Amino acid sequence: MTSPPRERPPYTADERTQLVGWLDMQRAIIQWKAAGLSEEDAHRSLLPTSPLMTVAGLVAHLTWVEHLWFEHVFLDRPQRGPRAAADAPESAEMRVAGVPLAELVAAYEQQCAISNEIIEAHALDDTGRAPHLKAKDASLRWMLFHLIEETARHAGHLDTIRELLDGQKGYY
């Protein structure tokens, strides 16, 4: 499993290029932090009070976040995945014991590609379409900022988890 290049967007790029560029960079960091781990380490919990906070769990969570915001909230497509059921347990998307990390990373890559197609096809001022959600009022721009924030926050978690697992450090 190789991760995409971790490149910052050009300093003078237009707004869309910068927003997608920063999001893509954070996505690449997620994939980089997941690369080269054993299945045991990918699913190992290091935080006693957060047993689902594993490399595998975070990759699965970010896949679901991409789907939720760009497909469900923005386009009003049916919600799918572990949280789609009304009786889904809290953090259901992070319950991935036994799911190979390579499968989770491939699903994340695929979901990011779908998200980028959606972003490319719409104006930054367009708002969500899911009539039953308050978040439908958010613009695509707002959603991009939120996904940058969410992905970067979890990249920071993965920095710490990876260092605790095998000593690997690095940001960029």
Short mmCIF file of C-alpha atoms in Angstrom, two decimals:
data_model
loop_
_atom_site.label_atom_id
_atom_site.label_comp_id
_atom_site.label_asym_id
_atom_site.label_seq_id
_atom_site.Cartn_x
_atom_site.Cartn_y
_atom_site.Cartn_z
CA MET A 1 0.00 0.00 0.00
CA THR A 2 1.54 3.28 -1.08
CA SER A 3 0.18 6.65 -0.14
CA PRO A 4 -0.36 9.53 -2.57
CA PRO A 5 2.07 12.46 -2.48
CA ARG A 6 1.69 14.88 0.40
CA GLU A 7 1.83 18.19 -1.41
CA ARG A 8 0.54 21.57 -0.33
CA PRO A 9 -1.48 23.51 -2.89
CA PRO A 10 0.20 26.40 -4.71
CA TYR A 11 0.43 29.62 -2.69
CA THR A 12 -1.52 31.64 -5.24
CA ALA A 13 -4.05 29.05 -6.40
CA ASP A 14 -7.73 29.89 -6.59
CA GLU A 15 -9.96 29.12 -3.62
CA ARG A 16 -11.29 25.75 -4.86
CA THR A 17 -7.79 24.51 -5.72
CA GLN A 18 -6.54 25.52 -2.28
CA LEU A 19 -9.45 23.94 -0.40
CA VAL A 20 -9.29 20.65 -2.30
CA GLY A 21 -5.49 20.74 -2.20
CA TRP A 22 -5.36 21.07 1.58
CA LEU A 23 -7.99 18.34 1.98
CA ASP A 24 -6.11 16.03 -0.41
CA MET A 25 -2.90 16.63 1.53
CA GLN A 26 -4.57 15.65 4.81
CA ARG A 27 -6.08 12.59 3.12
CA ALA A 28 -2.61 11.60 1.91
CA ILE A 29 -1.27 11.94 5.46
CA ILE A 30 -4.00 9.54 6.66
CA GLN A 31 -2.93 6.99 4.06
CA TRP A 32 0.77 7.53 4.86
CA LYS A 33 0.17 6.91 8.58
CA ALA A 34 -1.66 3.66 7.73
CA ALA A 35 1.02 2.35 5.37
CA GLY A 36 3.26 -0.52 6.39
CA LEU A 37 1.42 -1.58 9.52
CA SER A 38 0.70 -5.17 10.44
CA GLU A 39 -2.96 -6.10 10.79
CA GLU A 40 -2.39 -6.54 14.50
CA ASP A 41 -0.99 -3.01 14.88
CA ALA A 42 -3.64 -1.50 12.59
CA HIS A 43 -6.33 -2.80 14.93
CA ARG A 44 -4.46 -2.32 18.22
CA SER A 45 -6.06 0.00 20.72
CA LEU A 46 -3.62 2.11 22.71
CA LEU A 47 -6.06 4.36 24.56
CA PRO A 48 -7.89 2.52 27.35
CA THR A 49 -10.76 5.03 27.39
CA SER A 50 -11.11 5.03 23.57
CA PRO A 51 -10.82 1.38 22.49
CA LEU A 52 -12.10 2.08 18.96
CA MET A 53 -9.42 4.71 18.32
CA THR A 54 -7.19 2.54 16.16
CA VAL A 55 -5.54 3.19 12.81
CA ALA A 56 -8.14 0.94 11.17
CA GLY A 57 -11.00 2.56 13.09
CA LEU A 58 -9.93 6.08 12.14
CA VAL A 59 -9.58 5.21 8.45
CA ALA A 60 -13.08 3.69 8.53
CA HIS A 61 -14.43 6.73 10.39
CA LEU A 62 -13.00 9.15 7.83
CA THR A 63 -14.50 7.10 4.99
CA TRP A 64 -17.90 7.44 6.63
CA VAL A 65 -17.39 11.19 7.26
CA GLU A 66 -16.62 11.78 3.56
CA HIS A 67 -19.75 9.85 2.57
CA LEU A 68 -21.94 11.56 5.16
CA TRP A 69 -21.06 15.12 4.23
CA PHE A 70 -20.67 15.00 0.46
CA GLU A 71 -23.12 12.28 -0.53
CA HIS A 72 -25.76 12.36 2.20
CA VAL A 73 -25.88 15.93 3.51
CA PHE A 74 -24.87 17.69 0.30
CA LEU A 75 -26.57 15.53 -2.35
CA ASP A 76 -29.27 13.86 -0.22
CA ARG A 77 -28.21 10.40 -1.35
CA PRO A 78 -29.23 7.61 1.00
CA GLN A 79 -26.95 7.21 3.96
CA ARG A 80 -25.09 3.90 3.81
CA GLY A 81 -22.62 2.19 6.04
CA PRO A 82 -22.58 1.20 9.69
CA ARG A 83 -24.40 4.29 10.96
CA ALA A 84 -27.27 4.01 8.49
CA ALA A 85 -29.33 1.74 10.73
CA ALA A 86 -31.53 3.50 13.28
CA ASP A 87 -30.26 1.17 16.01
CA ALA A 88 -26.57 1.51 15.10
CA PRO A 89 -24.29 1.64 18.13
CA GLU A 90 -22.27 4.76 18.82
CA SER A 91 -19.16 4.93 16.62
CA ALA A 92 -20.43 1.97 14.60
CA GLU A 93 -18.19 2.94 11.68
CA MET A 94 -15.10 2.43 13.86
CA ARG A 95 -16.02 -1.16 14.78
CA VAL A 96 -13.82 -2.84 12.18
CA ALA A 97 -12.26 -5.79 13.97
CA GLY A 98 -11.30 -8.38 11.38
CA VAL A 99 -11.55 -6.03 8.40
CA PRO A 100 -8.17 -5.89 6.63
CA LEU A 101 -6.51 -2.48 6.70
CA ALA A 102 -5.87 -2.62 2.94
CA GLU A 103 -9.62 -2.99 2.39
CA LEU A 104 -10.34 -0.02 4.64
CA VAL A 105 -7.74 2.17 2.92
CA ALA A 106 -9.07 1.18 -0.52
CA ALA A 107 -12.60 2.13 0.57
CA TYR A 108 -11.27 5.46 1.86
CA GLU A 109 -9.49 6.16 -1.43
CA GLN A 110 -12.65 5.32 -3.37
CA GLN A 111 -14.82 7.52 -1.16
CA CYS A 112 -12.36 10.43 -1.47
CA ALA A 113 -12.51 10.09 -5.27
CA ILE A 114 -16.32 10.19 -5.15
CA SER A 115 -16.15 13.24 -2.89
CA ASN A 116 -13.78 15.01 -5.27
CA GLU A 117 -16.12 14.32 -8.21
CA ILE A 118 -18.97 15.89 -6.25
CA ILE A 119 -16.85 18.89 -5.28
CA GLU A 120 -15.74 19.43 -8.87
CA ALA A 121 -19.31 19.35 -10.17
CA HIS A 122 -20.74 22.00 -7.83
CA ALA A 123 -20.26 25.62 -6.87
CA LEU A 124 -18.70 26.39 -3.50
CA ASP A 125 -21.80 28.42 -2.58
CA ASP A 126 -24.21 25.51 -3.25
CA THR A 127 -25.83 24.18 -0.09
CA GLY A 128 -26.90 20.75 1.06
CA ARG A 129 -30.06 19.06 -0.13
CA ALA A 130 -30.97 16.68 2.71
CA PRO A 131 -34.24 18.31 3.85
CA HIS A 132 -34.34 16.49 7.18
CA LEU A 133 -30.92 17.74 8.36
CA LYS A 134 -30.07 21.15 9.81
CA ALA A 135 -26.60 20.78 8.24
CA LYS A 136 -28.21 21.01 4.79
CA ASP A 137 -27.86 24.79 5.16
CA ALA A 138 -24.07 24.47 5.01
CA SER A 139 -22.40 25.50 1.78
CA LEU A 140 -20.00 23.20 -0.04
CA ARG A 141 -17.27 25.65 1.02
CA TRP A 142 -18.22 25.16 4.68
CA MET A 143 -18.21 21.39 4.21
CA LEU A 144 -14.74 21.52 2.68
CA PHE A 145 -13.42 23.55 5.61
CA HIS A 146 -15.07 21.09 8.00
CA LEU A 147 -13.55 18.07 6.23
CA ILE A 148 -10.10 19.69 6.29
CA GLU A 149 -10.52 20.24 10.05
CA GLU A 150 -11.87 16.74 10.71
CA THR A 151 -9.25 14.99 8.61
CA ALA A 152 -6.37 17.04 10.03
CA ARG A 153 -7.55 16.37 13.59
CA HIS A 154 -7.55 12.64 12.97
CA ALA A 155 -4.20 12.86 11.16
CA GLY A 156 -2.89 14.23 14.45
CA HIS A 157 -4.39 11.27 16.29
CA LEU A 158 -2.70 8.95 13.80
CA ASP A 159 0.64 10.74 14.33
CA THR A 160 0.46 9.84 18.01
CA ILE A 161 -0.89 6.32 17.51
CA ARG A 162 1.75 5.50 14.90
CA GLU A 163 4.57 6.80 17.09
CA LEU A 164 3.31 4.70 20.00
CA LEU A 165 2.95 1.61 17.79
CA ASP A 166 6.33 1.57 16.08
CA GLY A 167 8.16 4.83 16.69
CA GLN A 168 7.54 6.24 13.20
CA LYS A 169 7.30 10.01 13.25
CA GLY A 170 6.91 12.66 10.64
CA TYR A 171 4.43 15.06 9.26
CA TYR A 172 5.27 15.80 5.69
#
